[in-house]
């Protein structure tokens, strides 16, 4: 009985200690804070679109033939007129020599008849026939030269080449794709806007563009063309902007997010994007406040967000400039929890 009493007494003491610990208030969570600030932002119309080359084609051959030489590597930068490939031209060269010989003979005959005509040694019809033969012979030479020139495929404009699609010694039929070439700088972005937004866009308006491939980089340019008609099915109008692409980071076909700037500025309230918790029930921040005991606590504040620029999000409702909110460590916080604000040299709040 004494032993059992001792055991029960010890257990009772343990339960008492646990209850005492549980009844003690939890220490305040350490947090980093920031303030909602007021900024001047140029309003912008957001849209999505595609990157397009100013000039972009698949280079193909106009005449069939066997690839004799290839003068480029995949990915090369070329200038207009640079030779890309040469096709075997032995037959065409022989044909040109024949046409030139015929033209030379026709020229001699025409000269002979021309010399005889003033002396009336030949008729006018003989002169006309000799001239026609000479003109036809020269035309056949030009035709043969043009045919021979088609055996040399050149870059149609300055640009960057894609991947080579033919091999040396390969017979290629007319119209075989040889290589893709695109002019990458400057470059276009094409997108559509609602017809309601048409009065808010003009040539020369600034645009900023981001793509998933380099999300940290913003590409700047300006509206360069607005389509003259509205699509009757979607009620949208096509817009084209020209972008600087000196580093060739943008490639045709990329999906792009576009902001078309407006020639005015609005005052907006902004917070760091990392201070916002985004979920399906609505966006919110933790607002720092005081409870009835004068202790610092956090309150869950639902907000409505707008644009995001340079890591800061526009808050259209729910906060005012100067409100103090939690900057980091949102995951382990709960509404009403006591907090302790770290100074600038303090550690980050645990996440």
mmCIF file of C-alpha atoms in Angstrom:
data_model
loop_
_atom_site.group_PDB
_atom_site.id
_atom_site.type_symbol
_atom_site.label_atom_id
_atom_site.label_comp_id
_atom_site.label_asym_id
_atom_site.label_seq_id
_atom_site.Cartn_x
_atom_site.Cartn_y
_atom_site.Cartn_z
ATOM 1 C CA UNK A 1 0.000 0.000 0.000
ATOM 2 C CA UNK A 2 2.841 2.353 0.816
ATOM 3 C CA UNK A 3 4.471 1.573 -2.542
ATOM 4 C CA UNK A 4 1.248 2.135 -4.469
ATOM 5 C CA UNK A 5 0.645 5.363 -2.602
ATOM 6 C CA UNK A 6 4.138 6.550 -3.517
ATOM 7 C CA UNK A 7 3.559 5.754 -7.195
ATOM 8 C CA UNK A 8 0.226 7.525 -7.288
ATOM 9 C CA UNK A 9 1.728 10.485 -5.486
ATOM 10 C CA UNK A 10 4.582 10.733 -7.989
ATOM 11 C CA UNK A 11 2.193 10.534 -10.968
ATOM 12 C CA UNK A 12 0.012 13.200 -9.410
ATOM 13 C CA UNK A 13 3.088 15.398 -9.030
ATOM 14 C CA UNK A 14 4.001 14.833 -12.717
ATOM 15 C CA UNK A 15 0.502 15.752 -13.882
ATOM 16 C CA UNK A 16 0.658 18.879 -11.775
ATOM 17 C CA UNK A 17 3.958 19.931 -13.300
ATOM 18 C CA UNK A 18 2.660 19.326 -16.846
ATOM 19 C CA UNK A 19 -0.486 21.333 -16.117
ATOM 20 C CA UNK A 20 1.643 24.110 -14.712
ATOM 21 C CA UNK A 21 3.810 24.159 -17.855
ATOM 22 C CA UNK A 22 0.784 24.140 -20.156
ATOM 23 C CA UNK A 23 -0.811 26.985 -18.253
ATOM 24 C CA UNK A 24 2.246 29.174 -18.789
ATOM 25 C CA UNK A 25 1.967 31.519 -21.796
ATOM 26 C CA UNK A 26 3.949 30.602 -24.903
ATOM 27 C CA UNK A 27 6.947 32.840 -25.578
ATOM 28 C CA UNK A 28 6.347 35.430 -28.297
ATOM 29 C CA UNK A 29 7.374 34.501 -31.840
ATOM 30 C CA UNK A 30 10.258 36.513 -33.233
ATOM 31 C CA UNK A 31 9.351 38.251 -36.478
ATOM 32 C CA UNK A 32 10.764 40.623 -39.059
ATOM 33 C CA UNK A 33 8.431 43.405 -40.110
ATOM 34 C CA UNK A 34 7.981 45.889 -42.900
ATOM 35 C CA UNK A 35 5.563 48.687 -43.600
ATOM 36 C CA UNK A 36 3.051 49.167 -46.359
ATOM 37 C CA UNK A 37 4.346 52.077 -48.399
ATOM 38 C CA UNK A 38 2.874 54.550 -50.825
ATOM 39 C CA UNK A 39 4.444 54.690 -54.294
ATOM 40 C CA UNK A 40 3.796 56.336 -57.641
ATOM 41 C CA UNK A 41 3.211 53.694 -60.283
ATOM 42 C CA UNK A 42 2.556 54.204 -63.948
ATOM 43 C CA UNK A 43 -0.617 52.204 -64.640
ATOM 44 C CA UNK A 44 -0.321 49.437 -67.191
ATOM 45 C CA UNK A 45 -2.589 47.115 -69.139
ATOM 46 C CA UNK A 46 -1.589 43.485 -68.676
ATOM 47 C CA UNK A 47 -1.761 40.960 -71.514
ATOM 48 C CA UNK A 48 -0.140 37.783 -72.784
ATOM 49 C CA UNK A 49 1.309 37.138 -76.205
ATOM 50 C CA UNK A 50 4.121 35.598 -78.227
ATOM 51 C CA UNK A 51 7.610 36.637 -79.231
ATOM 52 C CA UNK A 52 7.993 36.976 -83.007
ATOM 53 C CA UNK A 53 11.053 37.559 -85.164
ATOM 54 C CA UNK A 54 11.074 40.688 -87.322
ATOM 55 C CA UNK A 55 12.242 38.408 -90.129
ATOM 56 C CA UNK A 56 12.131 34.653 -89.735
ATOM 57 C CA UNK A 57 11.971 31.924 -92.369
ATOM 58 C CA UNK A 58 13.104 28.432 -93.267
ATOM 59 C CA UNK A 59 15.694 28.802 -96.013
ATOM 60 C CA UNK A 60 14.923 26.428 -98.901
ATOM 61 C CA UNK A 61 16.315 25.737 -102.374
ATOM 62 C CA UNK A 62 14.584 26.885 -105.561
ATOM 63 C CA UNK A 63 16.130 24.162 -107.724
ATOM 64 C CA UNK A 64 16.976 20.506 -107.001
ATOM 65 C CA UNK A 65 20.518 19.237 -106.711
ATOM 66 C CA UNK A 66 23.210 17.492 -104.700
ATOM 67 C CA UNK A 67 24.695 19.421 -101.755
ATOM 68 C CA UNK A 68 28.321 20.066 -102.714
ATOM 69 C CA UNK A 69 29.502 22.299 -99.860
ATOM 70 C CA UNK A 70 28.045 23.572 -96.573
ATOM 71 C CA UNK A 71 29.476 26.887 -95.412
ATOM 72 C CA UNK A 72 27.862 27.307 -91.991
ATOM 73 C CA UNK A 73 27.465 25.710 -88.583
ATOM 74 C CA UNK A 74 24.232 25.470 -86.644
ATOM 75 C CA UNK A 75 23.742 28.605 -84.548
ATOM 76 C CA UNK A 76 25.997 30.848 -86.642
ATOM 77 C CA UNK A 77 25.292 34.551 -86.993
ATOM 78 C CA UNK A 78 25.281 35.533 -90.664
ATOM 79 C CA UNK A 79 24.936 38.634 -92.815
ATOM 80 C CA UNK A 80 22.704 39.122 -95.814
ATOM 81 C CA UNK A 81 24.292 37.501 -98.877
ATOM 82 C CA UNK A 82 26.549 35.061 -97.008
ATOM 83 C CA UNK A 83 26.774 31.709 -98.832
ATOM 84 C CA UNK A 84 25.074 28.940 -96.867
ATOM 85 C CA UNK A 85 25.355 25.970 -99.246
ATOM 86 C CA UNK A 86 26.344 25.239 -102.838
ATOM 87 C CA UNK A 87 24.665 22.597 -104.978
ATOM 88 C CA UNK A 88 26.487 20.643 -107.677
ATOM 89 C CA UNK A 89 26.324 22.909 -110.735
ATOM 90 C CA UNK A 90 28.350 21.059 -113.402
ATOM 91 C CA UNK A 91 25.401 20.669 -115.797
ATOM 92 C CA UNK A 92 24.292 24.278 -115.291
ATOM 93 C CA UNK A 93 27.822 25.581 -115.909
ATOM 94 C CA UNK A 94 27.987 23.607 -119.176
ATOM 95 C CA UNK A 95 24.588 24.944 -120.204
ATOM 96 C CA UNK A 96 25.770 28.493 -119.523
ATOM 97 C CA UNK A 97 28.856 28.006 -121.695
ATOM 98 C CA UNK A 98 26.637 26.755 -124.520
ATOM 99 C CA UNK A 99 24.294 29.747 -124.221
ATOM 100 C CA UNK A 100 27.214 32.170 -124.231
ATOM 101 C CA UNK A 101 28.642 30.569 -127.390
ATOM 102 C CA UNK A 102 25.240 30.852 -129.052
ATOM 103 C CA UNK A 103 24.986 34.472 -128.000
ATOM 104 C CA UNK A 104 28.441 35.216 -129.366
ATOM 105 C CA UNK A 105 27.506 33.682 -132.721
ATOM 106 C CA UNK A 106 24.236 35.617 -132.794
ATOM 107 C CA UNK A 107 26.133 38.822 -131.990
ATOM 108 C CA UNK A 108 28.501 38.266 -134.888
ATOM 109 C CA UNK A 109 25.625 37.605 -137.285
ATOM 110 C CA UNK A 110 23.768 40.678 -136.073
ATOM 111 C CA UNK A 111 26.881 42.839 -136.585
ATOM 112 C CA UNK A 112 27.370 41.461 -140.103
ATOM 113 C CA UNK A 113 23.759 42.161 -141.055
ATOM 114 C CA UNK A 114 23.913 45.605 -139.434
ATOM 115 C CA UNK A 115 26.937 46.496 -141.575
ATOM 116 C CA UNK A 116 25.197 45.326 -144.757
ATOM 117 C CA UNK A 117 21.865 47.032 -144.169
ATOM 118 C CA UNK A 118 22.994 50.605 -145.079
ATOM 119 C CA UNK A 119 24.273 49.308 -148.423
ATOM 120 C CA UNK A 120 20.964 47.500 -148.964
ATOM 121 C CA UNK A 121 22.839 44.204 -149.256
ATOM 122 C CA UNK A 122 20.290 42.659 -146.870
ATOM 123 C CA UNK A 123 16.603 43.281 -146.412
ATOM 124 C CA UNK A 124 14.985 44.919 -143.401
ATOM 125 C CA UNK A 125 13.361 41.605 -142.499
ATOM 126 C CA UNK A 126 16.773 39.888 -142.427
ATOM 127 C CA UNK A 127 18.039 42.626 -140.132
ATOM 128 C CA UNK A 128 15.006 42.279 -137.844
ATOM 129 C CA UNK A 129 15.450 38.515 -137.710
ATOM 130 C CA UNK A 130 19.161 38.806 -136.831
ATOM 131 C CA UNK A 131 18.389 41.320 -134.084
ATOM 132 C CA UNK A 132 15.648 39.101 -132.653
ATOM 133 C CA UNK A 133 17.989 36.106 -132.646
ATOM 134 C CA UNK A 134 20.667 38.150 -130.884
ATOM 135 C CA UNK A 135 18.213 39.433 -128.245
ATOM 136 C CA UNK A 136 16.887 35.896 -127.668
ATOM 137 C CA UNK A 137 20.427 34.539 -127.310
ATOM 138 C CA UNK A 138 21.256 37.174 -124.697
ATOM 139 C CA UNK A 139 18.037 36.351 -122.827
ATOM 140 C CA UNK A 140 18.988 32.657 -122.797
ATOM 141 C CA UNK A 141 22.376 33.597 -121.309
ATOM 142 C CA UNK A 142 20.648 35.574 -118.557
ATOM 143 C CA UNK A 143 18.325 32.634 -117.921
ATOM 144 C CA UNK A 144 21.252 30.209 -117.673
ATOM 145 C CA UNK A 145 23.100 32.556 -115.311
ATOM 146 C CA UNK A 146 20.022 32.856 -113.102
ATOM 147 C CA UNK A 147 19.652 29.070 -113.043
ATOM 148 C CA UNK A 148 23.304 28.700 -112.074
ATOM 149 C CA UNK A 149 22.992 31.323 -109.337
ATOM 150 C CA UNK A 150 20.153 29.321 -107.804
ATOM 151 C CA UNK A 151 22.674 26.569 -107.100
ATOM 152 C CA UNK A 152 24.165 28.887 -104.468
ATOM 153 C CA UNK A 153 21.867 29.427 -101.466
ATOM 154 C CA UNK A 154 22.588 32.617 -99.542
ATOM 155 C CA UNK A 155 21.336 34.216 -96.327
ATOM 156 C CA UNK A 156 18.347 36.407 -97.274
ATOM 157 C CA UNK A 157 18.973 38.855 -94.408
ATOM 158 C CA UNK A 158 21.122 39.390 -91.313
ATOM 159 C CA UNK A 159 20.213 36.886 -88.626
ATOM 160 C CA UNK A 160 20.978 33.862 -86.486
ATOM 161 C CA UNK A 161 20.807 30.367 -87.937
ATOM 162 C CA UNK A 162 19.048 27.423 -86.355
ATOM 163 C CA UNK A 163 19.961 23.748 -86.712
ATOM 164 C CA UNK A 164 21.198 22.528 -90.095
ATOM 165 C CA UNK A 165 18.718 20.172 -91.774
ATOM 166 C CA UNK A 166 20.734 18.887 -94.771
ATOM 167 C CA UNK A 167 23.995 16.966 -95.162
ATOM 168 C CA UNK A 168 26.847 17.201 -97.626
ATOM 169 C CA UNK A 169 26.312 14.896 -100.595
ATOM 170 C CA UNK A 170 22.562 14.716 -100.013
ATOM 171 C CA UNK A 171 20.212 15.140 -102.971
ATOM 172 C CA UNK A 172 17.572 17.706 -102.094
ATOM 173 C CA UNK A 173 14.386 18.291 -104.046
ATOM 174 C CA UNK A 174 13.019 21.760 -104.721
ATOM 175 C CA UNK A 175 11.751 23.425 -101.547
ATOM 176 C CA UNK A 176 13.698 21.290 -99.067
ATOM 177 C CA UNK A 177 14.180 23.141 -95.723
ATOM 178 C CA UNK A 178 17.895 23.788 -95.228
ATOM 179 C CA UNK A 179 18.090 25.881 -92.058
ATOM 180 C CA UNK A 180 15.948 28.308 -90.099
ATOM 181 C CA UNK A 181 17.099 31.918 -89.911
ATOM 182 C CA UNK A 182 15.714 34.573 -87.582
ATOM 183 C CA UNK A 183 16.521 38.221 -87.029
ATOM 184 C CA UNK A 184 16.617 38.375 -83.225
ATOM 185 C CA UNK A 185 17.516 41.981 -82.463
ATOM 186 C CA UNK A 186 15.332 43.913 -82.330
ATOM 187 C CA UNK A 187 12.418 41.517 -81.921
ATOM 188 C CA UNK A 188 8.628 41.745 -81.839
ATOM 189 C CA UNK A 189 6.079 40.759 -79.234
ATOM 190 C CA UNK A 190 2.540 40.315 -80.580
ATOM 191 C CA UNK A 191 -0.473 40.332 -78.266
ATOM 192 C CA UNK A 192 -4.143 41.224 -78.177
ATOM 193 C CA UNK A 193 -6.148 43.637 -76.060
ATOM 194 C CA UNK A 194 -9.863 44.037 -75.563
ATOM 195 C CA UNK A 195 -11.509 46.589 -77.814
ATOM 196 C CA UNK A 196 -12.337 48.521 -74.618
ATOM 197 C CA UNK A 197 -8.603 49.083 -74.083
ATOM 198 C CA UNK A 198 -8.013 50.413 -77.598
ATOM 199 C CA UNK A 199 -8.365 54.104 -76.605
ATOM 200 C CA UNK A 200 -5.661 53.550 -73.950
ATOM 201 C CA UNK A 201 -2.966 52.367 -76.381
ATOM 202 C CA UNK A 202 -1.039 54.358 -78.964
ATOM 203 C CA UNK A 203 2.129 53.896 -80.973
ATOM 204 C CA UNK A 204 5.145 54.781 -78.857
ATOM 205 C CA UNK A 205 3.607 53.752 -75.523
ATOM 206 C CA UNK A 206 6.170 51.908 -73.356
ATOM 207 C CA UNK A 207 5.906 48.164 -72.804
ATOM 208 C CA UNK A 208 7.712 45.818 -70.433
ATOM 209 C CA UNK A 209 7.854 42.097 -71.129
ATOM 210 C CA UNK A 210 8.778 39.031 -69.078
ATOM 211 C CA UNK A 211 9.153 35.404 -70.170
ATOM 212 C CA UNK A 212 9.376 32.176 -68.178
ATOM 213 C CA UNK A 213 12.841 31.357 -69.523
ATOM 214 C CA UNK A 214 14.417 34.390 -67.791
ATOM 215 C CA UNK A 215 11.829 35.498 -65.200
ATOM 216 C CA UNK A 216 14.263 37.837 -63.435
ATOM 217 C CA UNK A 217 14.823 39.883 -66.606
ATOM 218 C CA UNK A 218 12.468 42.570 -67.910
ATOM 219 C CA UNK A 219 12.636 43.503 -71.586
ATOM 220 C CA UNK A 220 11.631 47.039 -72.493
ATOM 221 C CA UNK A 221 10.293 48.423 -75.737
ATOM 222 C CA UNK A 222 7.411 50.371 -77.197
ATOM 223 C CA UNK A 223 4.230 49.835 -79.167
ATOM 224 C CA UNK A 224 5.144 49.952 -82.849
ATOM 225 C CA UNK A 225 1.902 48.933 -84.586
ATOM 226 C CA UNK A 226 -1.812 48.595 -83.849
ATOM 227 C CA UNK A 227 -3.995 46.562 -86.170
ATOM 228 C CA UNK A 228 -6.532 48.531 -88.167
ATOM 229 C CA UNK A 229 -9.449 46.204 -87.377
ATOM 230 C CA UNK A 230 -11.000 44.457 -84.379
ATOM 231 C CA UNK A 231 -11.535 40.705 -84.473
ATOM 232 C CA UNK A 232 -15.350 40.371 -84.718
ATOM 233 C CA UNK A 233 -15.361 37.027 -82.885
ATOM 234 C CA UNK A 234 -13.126 37.789 -79.890
ATOM 235 C CA UNK A 235 -13.618 41.581 -79.917
ATOM 236 C CA UNK A 236 -9.879 42.035 -79.517
ATOM 237 C CA UNK A 237 -7.305 44.030 -81.440
ATOM 238 C CA UNK A 238 -3.801 42.865 -82.277
ATOM 239 C CA UNK A 239 -0.917 44.945 -80.924
ATOM 240 C CA UNK A 240 2.757 44.711 -81.869
ATOM 241 C CA UNK A 241 5.644 46.078 -79.810
ATOM 242 C CA UNK A 242 9.331 46.204 -80.685
ATOM 243 C CA UNK A 243 11.816 45.114 -78.010
ATOM 244 C CA UNK A 244 15.554 45.427 -77.527
ATOM 245 C CA UNK A 245 17.112 41.934 -77.518
ATOM 246 C CA UNK A 246 20.853 42.570 -77.645
ATOM 247 C CA UNK A 247 21.689 39.435 -75.636
ATOM 248 C CA UNK A 248 19.417 37.232 -77.799
ATOM 249 C CA UNK A 249 17.605 35.976 -74.691
ATOM 250 C CA UNK A 250 14.231 36.224 -76.411
ATOM 251 C CA UNK A 251 13.422 33.634 -79.075
ATOM 252 C CA UNK A 252 10.488 33.448 -81.498
ATOM 253 C CA UNK A 253 7.572 31.450 -80.136
ATOM 254 C CA UNK A 254 8.175 32.243 -76.449
ATOM 255 C CA UNK A 255 5.115 32.905 -74.294
ATOM 256 C CA UNK A 256 5.293 36.450 -72.945
ATOM 257 C CA UNK A 257 3.577 38.549 -70.296
ATOM 258 C CA UNK A 258 3.235 42.167 -71.405
ATOM 259 C CA UNK A 259 2.570 45.381 -69.491
ATOM 260 C CA UNK A 260 1.549 48.308 -71.697
ATOM 261 C CA UNK A 261 2.285 51.540 -69.824
ATOM 262 C CA UNK A 262 0.019 54.571 -69.666
ATOM 263 C CA UNK A 263 1.182 58.216 -69.857
ATOM 264 C CA UNK A 264 0.167 59.031 -66.267
ATOM 265 C CA UNK A 265 1.021 57.936 -62.724
ATOM 266 C CA UNK A 266 -1.160 56.627 -59.892
ATOM 267 C CA UNK A 267 -0.435 56.563 -56.164
ATOM 268 C CA UNK A 268 -0.681 52.988 -54.851
ATOM 269 C CA UNK A 269 -0.043 51.131 -51.587
ATOM 270 C CA UNK A 270 2.523 48.346 -51.956
ATOM 271 C CA UNK A 271 4.089 45.609 -49.817
ATOM 272 C CA UNK A 272 6.795 43.031 -50.515
ATOM 273 C CA UNK A 273 5.373 40.081 -52.396
ATOM 274 C CA UNK A 274 6.971 37.721 -49.853
ATOM 275 C CA UNK A 275 4.838 39.249 -47.084
ATOM 276 C CA UNK A 276 1.634 37.988 -48.706
ATOM 277 C CA UNK A 277 0.169 34.537 -48.241
ATOM 278 C CA UNK A 278 -1.677 33.469 -51.383
ATOM 279 C CA UNK A 279 -4.368 30.791 -51.195
ATOM 280 C CA UNK A 280 -7.714 29.831 -52.687
ATOM 281 C CA UNK A 281 -9.632 31.537 -49.861
ATOM 282 C CA UNK A 282 -8.051 34.911 -50.522
ATOM 283 C CA UNK A 283 -4.769 36.700 -50.045
ATOM 284 C CA UNK A 284 -3.808 37.899 -46.579
ATOM 285 C CA UNK A 285 -1.012 39.399 -44.502
ATOM 286 C CA UNK A 286 -0.286 39.362 -40.775
ATOM 287 C CA UNK A 287 -0.859 42.847 -39.401
ATOM 288 C CA UNK A 288 1.029 43.790 -36.213
ATOM 289 C CA UNK A 289 -1.286 45.204 -33.525
ATOM 290 C CA UNK A 290 -1.666 45.397 -29.706
ATOM 291 C CA UNK A 291 -4.002 43.390 -27.483
ATOM 292 C CA UNK A 292 -5.823 44.720 -24.420
ATOM 293 C CA UNK A 293 -2.715 44.114 -22.300
ATOM 294 C CA UNK A 294 -0.576 46.267 -24.555
ATOM 295 C CA UNK A 295 1.267 43.236 -25.949
ATOM 296 C CA UNK A 296 2.195 43.015 -29.589
ATOM 297 C CA UNK A 297 0.190 40.418 -31.509
ATOM 298 C CA UNK A 298 -0.537 39.608 -35.136
ATOM 299 C CA UNK A 299 -3.918 39.786 -36.828
ATOM 300 C CA UNK A 300 -4.790 38.040 -40.059
ATOM 301 C CA UNK A 301 -5.744 40.762 -42.532
ATOM 302 C CA UNK A 302 -7.433 39.840 -45.821
ATOM 303 C CA UNK A 303 -6.291 42.021 -48.716
ATOM 304 C CA UNK A 304 -6.948 42.476 -52.416
ATOM 305 C CA UNK A 305 -3.883 42.629 -54.621
ATOM 306 C CA UNK A 306 -3.211 44.143 -58.022
ATOM 307 C CA UNK A 307 -0.060 44.353 -60.113
ATOM 308 C CA UNK A 308 3.329 43.015 -59.072
ATOM 309 C CA UNK A 309 6.455 44.985 -59.985
ATOM 310 C CA UNK A 310 10.058 44.396 -58.945
ATOM 311 C CA UNK A 311 9.069 42.116 -56.083
ATOM 312 C CA UNK A 312 6.382 44.425 -54.658
ATOM 313 C CA UNK A 313 2.648 43.864 -54.913
ATOM 314 C CA UNK A 314 -0.012 46.527 -55.178
ATOM 315 C CA UNK A 315 -2.646 46.339 -52.404
ATOM 316 C CA UNK A 316 -5.952 47.733 -53.625
ATOM 317 C CA UNK A 317 -7.849 47.139 -50.357
ATOM 318 C CA UNK A 318 -7.225 45.920 -46.809
ATOM 319 C CA UNK A 319 -4.143 47.993 -45.926
ATOM 320 C CA UNK A 320 -3.142 51.624 -45.755
ATOM 321 C CA UNK A 321 0.263 53.222 -46.030
ATOM 322 C CA UNK A 322 2.211 52.931 -42.774
ATOM 323 C CA UNK A 323 0.595 49.678 -41.582
ATOM 324 C CA UNK A 324 3.183 47.342 -40.050
ATOM 325 C CA UNK A 325 3.048 43.771 -41.311
ATOM 326 C CA UNK A 326 5.109 40.615 -40.919
ATOM 327 C CA UNK A 327 7.760 40.444 -43.626
ATOM 328 C CA UNK A 328 8.903 36.860 -43.116
ATOM 329 C CA UNK A 329 8.029 33.738 -41.206
ATOM 330 C CA UNK A 330 4.339 33.513 -42.081
ATOM 331 C CA UNK A 331 3.932 29.757 -41.999
ATOM 332 C CA UNK A 332 4.073 29.231 -38.207
ATOM 333 C CA UNK A 333 2.085 32.276 -37.187
ATOM 334 C CA UNK A 334 -1.553 32.263 -36.136
ATOM 335 C CA UNK A 335 -4.011 35.058 -35.551
ATOM 336 C CA UNK A 336 -3.750 36.542 -32.048
ATOM 337 C CA UNK A 337 -0.281 35.127 -31.389
ATOM 338 C CA UNK A 338 2.107 37.270 -29.328
ATOM 339 C CA UNK A 339 5.162 38.424 -31.263
ATOM 340 C CA UNK A 340 8.482 40.121 -30.702
ATOM 341 C CA UNK A 341 9.874 42.338 -33.445
ATOM 342 C CA UNK A 342 13.517 41.830 -34.328
ATOM 343 C CA UNK A 343 15.644 44.872 -34.977
ATOM 344 C CA UNK A 344 17.548 45.317 -38.240
ATOM 345 C CA UNK A 345 20.463 43.241 -36.941
ATOM 346 C CA UNK A 346 18.221 40.487 -35.615
ATOM 347 C CA UNK A 347 17.781 37.060 -37.096
ATOM 348 C CA UNK A 348 15.002 36.203 -39.511
ATOM 349 C CA UNK A 349 11.815 34.811 -38.074
ATOM 350 C CA UNK A 350 11.600 31.051 -38.245
ATOM 351 C CA UNK A 351 9.528 29.830 -41.127
#
